[in-house]
């Protein structure tokens, strides 16, 4: 259960502190003090488990980089998250309720969970190791079913076709060999990563108002984007790559996949009615219907047309305990119950926001908005990276850019590649 996972995490953190003291390892206080913007609880957690916190900070860096990739051609390009403290939560943007703020909360929580889980499997942390909680029987059954599917298809094919091509014979042999595999490797400890992400980030939200609940929900949605997309990875063993035996393990997805998932949720984010903020009443949100004609110039289309009311109070209350969204098993479910459960599952991974976003055209330091002045654009494009959209109607200028790049690369025996540095000049378009 969640409570047991939380208790286990506290125990291993205490053990990590004792191990660090016994072996005379540094307590990490200097590292913890070097990151401005941490709350008192975060600093205390950092002192107790500085190695895990270091992995969490790596996850925040990874989240910022992925955010910049996903939004590089939008008016808001995540530059407001690149603070000097390496802590995106120090940005004034996260004090707002914008759709972009929701994405920032979600991808930050996802980055911490992903990075800590990966560090566990790499043996970098004293508090955790490989995932010990995998149900091997269930995984073995599911994986065998998928591996035997191709073999079954070939047997059906043989009933009507007695002659196989050489390629089909090889494929049939591979499907027979594929049934011989074992569970091994070092699965990423996602349970530990998720729990530490909760401890490290959710402790910032103590107000108990709707704004804090929305932030907690977006944190949870970010972690779900990682845990819901875990992958099975296998490695072949055998003479000359014959794959006579496969070793398989469970791995966190490439973080670029997580970024794409959250970008998709960003486009479908749900607007919470501000009239209900802080009064304790059921939360009514306004969910914009899909509009085929989206505004390519803005990071998100914040149009007011086609709004439907949806109650998400249960989703917010269950942000810290996702099992509250589930319908009790063993009970007879009516169609209304099934629809409610389906809506709850959908809302669990959705992003919530409560303020309409500005256009991000002009600089606004109060919200860490840099504006689009001087941004590179494509003068011939009509999409979000086009000058007409990115420059917000202010026009653009042509400037000559001089950059250095590697050229005339040669392989040197043995074993390196040496390149010259060449300077290239080209005309580019930038926003006025």
Coordinates of C-alpha atoms in Angstrom, one line a residue:
X1 CA 0.0 0.0 0.0
X2 CA 1.0 3.6 -0.3
X3 CA 1.3 3.9 3.5
X4 CA 3.7 0.9 3.6
X5 CA 5.8 2.3 0.7
X6 CA 6.0 5.6 2.6
X7 CA 7.1 3.9 5.8
X8 CA 9.7 1.8 3.9
X9 CA 11.1 4.9 2.3
X10 CA 11.5 6.6 5.7
X11 CA 13.3 3.5 7.1
X12 CA 15.8 3.3 4.2
X13 CA 16.5 7.0 4.5
X14 CA 17.3 6.5 8.2
X15 CA 19.5 3.5 7.3
X16 CA 21.3 5.7 4.7
X17 CA 22.1 8.3 7.3
X18 CA 23.5 5.7 9.7
X19 CA 25.6 4.1 6.9
X20 CA 27.0 7.5 6.0
X21 CA 27.9 8.2 9.6
X22 CA 29.5 4.8 10.1
X23 CA 31.7 5.0 7.0
X24 CA 32.6 8.7 7.6
X25 CA 31.0 9.8 4.3
X26 CA 30.2 13.5 3.9
X27 CA 26.7 14.5 5.0
X28 CA 26.0 16.5 1.9
X29 CA 25.2 19.7 3.9
X30 CA 27.2 21.8 1.4
X31 CA 25.3 20.4 -1.5
X32 CA 22.0 21.0 0.2
X33 CA 22.9 24.6 1.0
X34 CA 24.0 25.3 -2.6
X35 CA 20.5 25.0 -4.0
X36 CA 18.4 28.1 -3.2
X37 CA 14.7 27.9 -3.2
X38 CA 14.3 24.7 -1.2
X39 CA 11.8 24.7 1.6
X40 CA 12.8 23.7 5.2
X41 CA 11.4 20.2 4.7
X42 CA 13.3 19.8 1.5
X43 CA 16.5 20.9 3.1
X44 CA 16.0 18.5 6.0
X45 CA 15.3 15.7 3.6
X46 CA 18.4 16.6 1.6
X47 CA 20.5 16.3 4.8
X48 CA 19.1 12.9 5.5
X49 CA 19.6 11.5 2.0
X50 CA 21.9 13.8 0.1
X51 CA 22.7 11.2 -2.5
X52 CA 19.0 10.7 -3.4
X53 CA 18.5 14.4 -3.4
X54 CA 21.4 14.8 -5.9
X55 CA 19.6 12.3 -8.2
X56 CA 16.4 14.3 -7.7
X57 CA 18.2 17.5 -8.8
X58 CA 19.5 15.7 -11.8
X59 CA 15.9 14.8 -12.6
X60 CA 14.9 18.5 -12.4
X61 CA 17.7 19.4 -14.8
X62 CA 16.5 16.7 -17.2
X63 CA 12.9 17.9 -16.9
X64 CA 13.9 21.5 -17.8
X65 CA 15.9 20.2 -20.9
X66 CA 13.0 18.1 -22.0
X67 CA 10.6 21.0 -21.5
X68 CA 12.8 23.2 -23.7
X69 CA 12.8 20.5 -26.4
X70 CA 9.0 20.2 -26.4
X71 CA 8.4 24.0 -26.4
X72 CA 11.4 25.2 -28.4
X73 CA 9.2 26.7 -31.1
X74 CA 6.5 28.2 -28.9
X75 CA 6.2 31.7 -27.4
X76 CA 6.8 30.2 -24.0
X77 CA 9.9 28.0 -24.4
X78 CA 10.5 27.1 -20.7
X79 CA 13.3 29.6 -20.4
X80 CA 11.6 30.8 -17.2
X81 CA 12.4 27.5 -15.5
X82 CA 16.2 27.8 -16.1
X83 CA 16.9 29.5 -12.8
X84 CA 20.4 30.0 -11.4
X85 CA 19.5 27.7 -8.5
X86 CA 18.7 24.7 -10.8
X87 CA 15.4 24.7 -9.1
X88 CA 12.4 25.4 -11.4
X89 CA 10.1 25.8 -8.4
X90 CA 12.0 29.0 -7.6
X91 CA 10.5 30.6 -10.7
X92 CA 7.7 33.0 -10.3
X93 CA 5.8 31.2 -13.1
X94 CA 5.1 28.3 -10.8
X95 CA 3.3 30.7 -8.4
X96 CA 0.8 31.3 -11.2
X97 CA -2.0 29.0 -12.2
X98 CA -1.3 29.0 -16.0
X99 CA -1.5 25.9 -18.2
X100 CA 2.3 26.2 -18.6
X101 CA 2.7 26.2 -14.8
X102 CA 0.7 22.9 -14.7
X103 CA 3.1 21.4 -17.3
X104 CA 6.1 22.6 -15.3
X105 CA 4.8 21.0 -12.1
X106 CA 4.1 17.7 -13.9
X107 CA 7.3 17.3 -15.8
X108 CA 9.4 18.3 -12.7
X109 CA 7.7 15.5 -10.6
X110 CA 8.2 13.1 -13.5
X111 CA 11.9 14.0 -13.8
X112 CA 12.5 13.4 -10.1
X113 CA 10.8 10.0 -10.1
X114 CA 12.5 8.9 -13.3
X115 CA 16.0 10.0 -12.2
X116 CA 15.8 8.5 -8.7
X117 CA 14.4 5.2 -10.1
X118 CA 17.2 5.0 -12.6
X119 CA 19.9 5.9 -10.0
X120 CA 18.6 3.0 -7.8
X121 CA 19.1 0.5 -10.6
X122 CA 22.6 1.8 -11.3
X123 CA 23.7 1.2 -7.7
X124 CA 24.4 4.9 -7.1
X125 CA 22.2 5.2 -4.0
X126 CA 22.6 3.7 -0.5
X127 CA 18.9 3.8 0.1
X128 CA 17.7 1.5 -2.7
X129 CA 18.6 -1.0 -5.3
X130 CA 16.8 -2.8 -8.1
X131 CA 13.0 -3.1 -7.9
X132 CA 12.2 -5.9 -5.5
X133 CA 8.5 -5.8 -5.8
X134 CA 7.9 -7.2 -9.3
X135 CA 5.3 -10.0 -9.5
X136 CA 7.3 -12.4 -11.6
X137 CA 4.5 -14.9 -12.1
X138 CA 2.2 -12.3 -13.6
X139 CA 5.0 -10.8 -15.8
X140 CA 6.1 -14.2 -16.9
X141 CA 2.6 -15.2 -17.9
X142 CA 2.0 -11.9 -19.8
X143 CA 5.3 -12.0 -21.6
X144 CA 5.0 -15.7 -22.5
X145 CA 1.6 -15.0 -24.0
X146 CA 3.0 -12.3 -26.2
X147 CA 6.0 -14.4 -27.2
X148 CA 3.8 -17.4 -28.1
X149 CA 1.4 -15.4 -30.2
X150 CA 3.7 -15.3 -33.2
X151 CA 4.4 -19.0 -32.9
X152 CA 0.7 -19.8 -32.9
X153 CA 0.2 -17.7 -36.0
X154 CA 2.9 -19.8 -37.8
X155 CA 1.2 -23.1 -36.7
X156 CA -2.0 -21.9 -38.2
X157 CA -0.2 -20.9 -41.4
X158 CA 1.3 -24.4 -41.7
X159 CA -2.1 -26.0 -41.7
X160 CA -2.8 -24.5 -45.2
X161 CA 0.7 -23.9 -46.5
X162 CA 3.2 -26.8 -46.2
X163 CA 6.1 -24.9 -47.8
X164 CA 7.9 -22.1 -46.0
X165 CA 10.3 -19.6 -47.5
X166 CA 13.8 -19.5 -45.8
X167 CA 12.9 -16.2 -44.2
X168 CA 9.7 -17.7 -42.7
X169 CA 11.6 -20.8 -41.5
X170 CA 14.0 -18.5 -39.6
X171 CA 11.1 -16.5 -38.1
X172 CA 9.4 -19.7 -36.9
X173 CA 12.6 -20.9 -35.3
X174 CA 13.0 -17.5 -33.6
X175 CA 9.5 -17.7 -32.2
X176 CA 10.3 -21.2 -30.8
X177 CA 13.5 -20.0 -29.2
X178 CA 11.7 -16.9 -27.8
X179 CA 9.7 -19.0 -25.4
X180 CA 13.0 -19.8 -23.6
X181 CA 13.7 -16.8 -21.5
X182 CA 14.3 -15.8 -17.9
X183 CA 13.5 -12.8 -15.7
X184 CA 16.7 -11.0 -14.8
X185 CA 18.6 -7.8 -15.2
X186 CA 18.0 -4.9 -12.8
X187 CA 14.5 -3.4 -13.1
X188 CA 14.2 0.3 -12.4
X189 CA 12.8 0.9 -8.8
X190 CA 9.9 3.0 -9.8
X191 CA 8.1 2.6 -6.5
X192 CA 11.1 4.2 -4.7
X193 CA 11.4 7.0 -7.3
X194 CA 7.7 7.9 -7.1
X195 CA 7.7 7.9 -3.3
X196 CA 10.8 10.1 -3.1
X197 CA 9.3 12.4 -5.7
X198 CA 6.2 12.7 -3.4
X199 CA 8.4 13.4 -0.3
X200 CA 10.6 15.9 -2.1
X201 CA 8.1 17.9 -4.1
X202 CA 4.7 17.4 -2.4
X203 CA 5.9 18.8 0.9
X204 CA 6.0 22.3 -0.8
X205 CA 2.2 22.3 -0.9
X206 CA 0.9 22.6 2.7
X207 CA -1.7 25.4 2.4
X208 CA -4.5 22.9 1.8
X209 CA -6.4 25.2 -0.5
X210 CA -7.5 24.4 -4.0
X211 CA -4.4 25.9 -5.5
X212 CA -2.2 23.5 -3.5
X213 CA -4.4 20.6 -4.4
X214 CA -4.2 21.5 -8.1
X215 CA -0.4 21.5 -7.8
X216 CA -0.4 18.2 -6.0
X217 CA -2.6 16.7 -8.7
X218 CA -0.3 17.9 -11.5
X219 CA 2.7 16.4 -9.6
X220 CA 0.8 13.1 -9.5
X221 CA -0.1 13.3 -13.2
X222 CA 3.5 13.8 -14.0
X223 CA 4.6 10.7 -12.0
X224 CA 1.8 8.7 -13.7
X225 CA 3.2 9.7 -17.1
X226 CA 6.4 7.8 -16.1
X227 CA 4.9 4.8 -14.2
X228 CA 2.2 4.2 -16.8
X229 CA 4.7 3.9 -19.6
X230 CA 7.2 1.5 -18.1
X231 CA 8.8 -0.8 -20.7
X232 CA 10.0 -4.4 -20.9
X233 CA 13.5 -4.6 -22.3
X234 CA 15.3 -7.8 -23.2
X235 CA 18.9 -8.9 -24.0
X236 CA 19.7 -11.9 -26.1
X237 CA 22.3 -14.5 -25.1
X238 CA 23.7 -17.3 -27.3
X239 CA 26.4 -18.2 -29.8
X240 CA 26.8 -15.6 -32.5
X241 CA 23.7 -13.7 -31.4
X242 CA 21.4 -16.7 -31.8
X243 CA 19.2 -15.5 -28.9
X244 CA 18.9 -19.0 -27.3
X245 CA 18.0 -17.2 -24.1
X246 CA 16.6 -13.8 -23.2
X247 CA 17.1 -11.9 -20.1
X248 CA 14.3 -9.3 -19.5
X249 CA 13.8 -6.5 -17.1
X250 CA 11.4 -3.6 -16.5
X251 CA 12.7 -0.2 -17.4
X252 CA 11.6 3.4 -17.1
X253 CA 10.7 4.9 -20.5
X254 CA 13.0 7.2 -22.4
X255 CA 12.2 10.6 -20.8
X256 CA 11.5 12.0 -24.3
X257 CA 8.4 9.7 -24.3
X258 CA 7.4 11.2 -21.0
X259 CA 7.7 14.7 -22.4
X260 CA 5.5 13.8 -25.4
X261 CA 2.9 12.3 -23.1
X262 CA 2.8 15.4 -20.9
X263 CA 2.8 17.7 -24.0
X264 CA -0.3 15.8 -25.2
X265 CA -1.9 16.3 -21.7
X266 CA -0.9 20.0 -21.9
X267 CA -3.0 20.5 -25.0
X268 CA -6.0 18.9 -23.3
X269 CA -5.5 20.6 -20.0
X270 CA -8.6 21.4 -17.9
X271 CA -9.4 24.9 -16.6
X272 CA -10.7 25.1 -13.0
X273 CA -13.3 27.8 -12.3
X274 CA -11.5 30.4 -10.1
X275 CA -14.8 31.3 -8.3
X276 CA -14.4 28.0 -6.3
X277 CA -10.8 28.6 -5.2
X278 CA -10.4 28.4 -1.5
X279 CA -14.0 28.1 -0.4
X280 CA -14.1 24.3 0.0
X281 CA -17.0 23.7 -2.3
X282 CA -16.9 21.0 -5.0
X283 CA -14.6 22.1 -7.8
X284 CA -16.2 22.8 -11.1
X285 CA -13.9 22.8 -14.0
X286 CA -14.4 24.1 -17.6
X287 CA -13.1 21.7 -20.2
X288 CA -12.7 23.2 -23.6
X289 CA -14.0 20.9 -26.4
X290 CA -11.5 20.0 -29.1
X291 CA -11.1 22.7 -31.6
X292 CA -9.6 21.6 -35.0
X293 CA -8.4 25.2 -35.6
X294 CA -5.8 25.7 -32.9
X295 CA -3.9 28.9 -32.4
X296 CA -0.4 27.9 -33.5
X297 CA 1.1 31.1 -32.2
X298 CA 0.4 30.5 -28.5
X299 CA 1.8 27.8 -26.4
X300 CA -1.8 26.8 -25.7
X301 CA -5.1 27.8 -27.2
X302 CA -7.0 29.5 -24.4
X303 CA -10.2 30.1 -26.3
X304 CA -13.5 30.5 -24.5
X305 CA -15.7 28.6 -26.9
X306 CA -17.4 25.3 -26.3
X307 CA -16.9 24.9 -22.6
X308 CA -18.4 21.9 -20.7
X309 CA -18.7 21.7 -16.9
X310 CA -17.0 18.7 -15.2
X311 CA -16.7 17.9 -11.5
X312 CA -13.2 16.9 -10.5
X313 CA -13.3 17.3 -6.8
X314 CA -12.6 13.6 -6.4
X315 CA -9.6 13.8 -8.5
X316 CA -8.1 16.6 -6.5
X317 CA -8.9 15.0 -3.2
X318 CA -7.2 11.8 -4.4
X319 CA -4.1 13.5 -5.7
X320 CA -2.1 12.1 -2.8
X321 CA -3.9 8.7 -2.8
X322 CA -4.8 7.6 -6.3
X323 CA -6.6 4.5 -5.0
X324 CA -9.5 6.8 -3.9
X325 CA -10.4 7.1 -7.6
X326 CA -11.0 3.4 -8.0
X327 CA -14.5 1.8 -7.7
X328 CA -14.5 -0.9 -5.1
X329 CA -14.0 -4.3 -6.5
X330 CA -16.6 -7.0 -6.0
X331 CA -19.5 -4.6 -6.1
X332 CA -22.0 -4.5 -8.9
X333 CA -21.3 -1.5 -11.1
X334 CA -24.1 0.3 -12.8
X335 CA -23.5 2.1 -16.1
X336 CA -23.2 5.4 -14.1
X337 CA -20.6 3.8 -11.9
X338 CA -18.6 2.7 -14.9
X339 CA -18.8 6.1 -16.5
X340 CA -17.7 7.7 -13.2
X341 CA -14.8 5.3 -12.9
X342 CA -13.8 6.0 -16.5
X343 CA -13.9 9.7 -16.0
X344 CA -11.9 9.4 -12.7
X345 CA -9.2 7.5 -14.5
X346 CA -9.1 10.1 -17.3
X347 CA -8.9 13.0 -14.8
X348 CA -6.2 11.3 -12.9
X349 CA -3.7 11.8 -15.7
X350 CA -5.1 15.2 -16.9
X351 CA -3.4 18.5 -16.1
X352 CA -5.4 21.2 -14.2
X353 CA -4.9 25.0 -14.3
X354 CA -6.9 27.9 -12.9
X355 CA -5.6 31.0 -14.7
X356 CA -5.8 31.8 -18.4
X357 CA -2.3 32.1 -19.9
X358 CA -1.0 35.5 -21.2
X359 CA 0.2 35.6 -24.8
X360 CA 3.9 35.5 -23.7
X361 CA 4.7 38.1 -26.3
X362 CA 6.1 40.8 -23.9
X363 CA 8.6 40.5 -21.1
X364 CA 7.1 40.3 -17.6
X365 CA 9.6 39.7 -14.9
X366 CA 6.9 39.3 -12.2
X367 CA 6.0 36.0 -13.8
X368 CA 9.5 35.2 -15.2
X369 CA 8.2 35.7 -18.8
X370 CA 11.0 36.6 -21.1
X371 CA 8.9 37.6 -24.2
X372 CA 9.9 36.8 -27.8
X373 CA 12.2 39.7 -28.5
X374 CA 15.3 38.4 -30.3
X375 CA 13.9 34.9 -30.7
X376 CA 14.9 33.1 -33.9
X377 CA 12.0 32.3 -36.2
X378 CA 11.2 30.9 -39.6
X379 CA 10.0 33.6 -41.9
X380 CA 8.5 31.1 -44.4
X381 CA 6.6 29.0 -41.9
X382 CA 2.9 29.4 -40.9
X383 CA 3.2 27.2 -37.9
X384 CA 4.1 28.1 -34.3
X385 CA 7.8 28.7 -35.3
X386 CA 6.9 31.1 -38.0
X387 CA 7.8 34.8 -37.6
X388 CA 4.2 35.9 -38.0
X389 CA 3.2 33.9 -35.0
X390 CA 6.3 33.9 -32.8
X391 CA 6.9 37.7 -33.2
X392 CA 3.4 38.6 -32.2
X393 CA 2.9 41.0 -35.2
X394 CA 6.0 43.1 -34.3
X395 CA 7.8 42.0 -37.4
X396 CA 11.3 40.4 -37.7
X397 CA 14.7 41.4 -38.9
X398 CA 17.4 39.6 -40.8
X399 CA 20.8 39.3 -39.0
X400 CA 24.0 37.5 -39.9
X401 CA 24.9 34.8 -37.4
X402 CA 28.4 33.4 -37.1
X403 CA 28.8 30.1 -35.4
X404 CA 31.6 27.5 -34.9
X405 CA 31.1 23.9 -36.0
X406 CA 33.3 20.8 -36.4
X407 CA 34.5 20.1 -39.9
X408 CA 37.1 18.1 -41.9
X409 CA 36.9 15.2 -39.4
X410 CA 39.5 12.5 -39.8
X411 CA 39.9 9.1 -38.1
X412 CA 43.2 8.7 -36.3
X413 CA 44.6 5.3 -35.7
X414 CA 44.0 4.3 -33.0
X415 CA 41.3 5.2 -31.9
X416 CA 40.0 8.8 -32.1
X417 CA 38.4 11.3 -34.5
X418 CA 40.1 14.7 -34.9
X419 CA 38.2 17.6 -36.4
X420 CA 39.0 21.2 -37.3
X421 CA 36.8 24.1 -36.1
X422 CA 35.2 26.0 -38.9
X423 CA 33.2 29.2 -38.7
X424 CA 30.0 29.5 -40.7
X425 CA 28.0 32.6 -41.4
X426 CA 24.4 32.6 -42.4
X427 CA 21.4 35.0 -42.4
X428 CA 18.7 34.2 -39.8
X429 CA 15.4 35.9 -38.9
X430 CA 14.9 37.2 -35.4
X431 CA 11.8 38.8 -33.8
X432 CA 11.7 42.6 -33.3

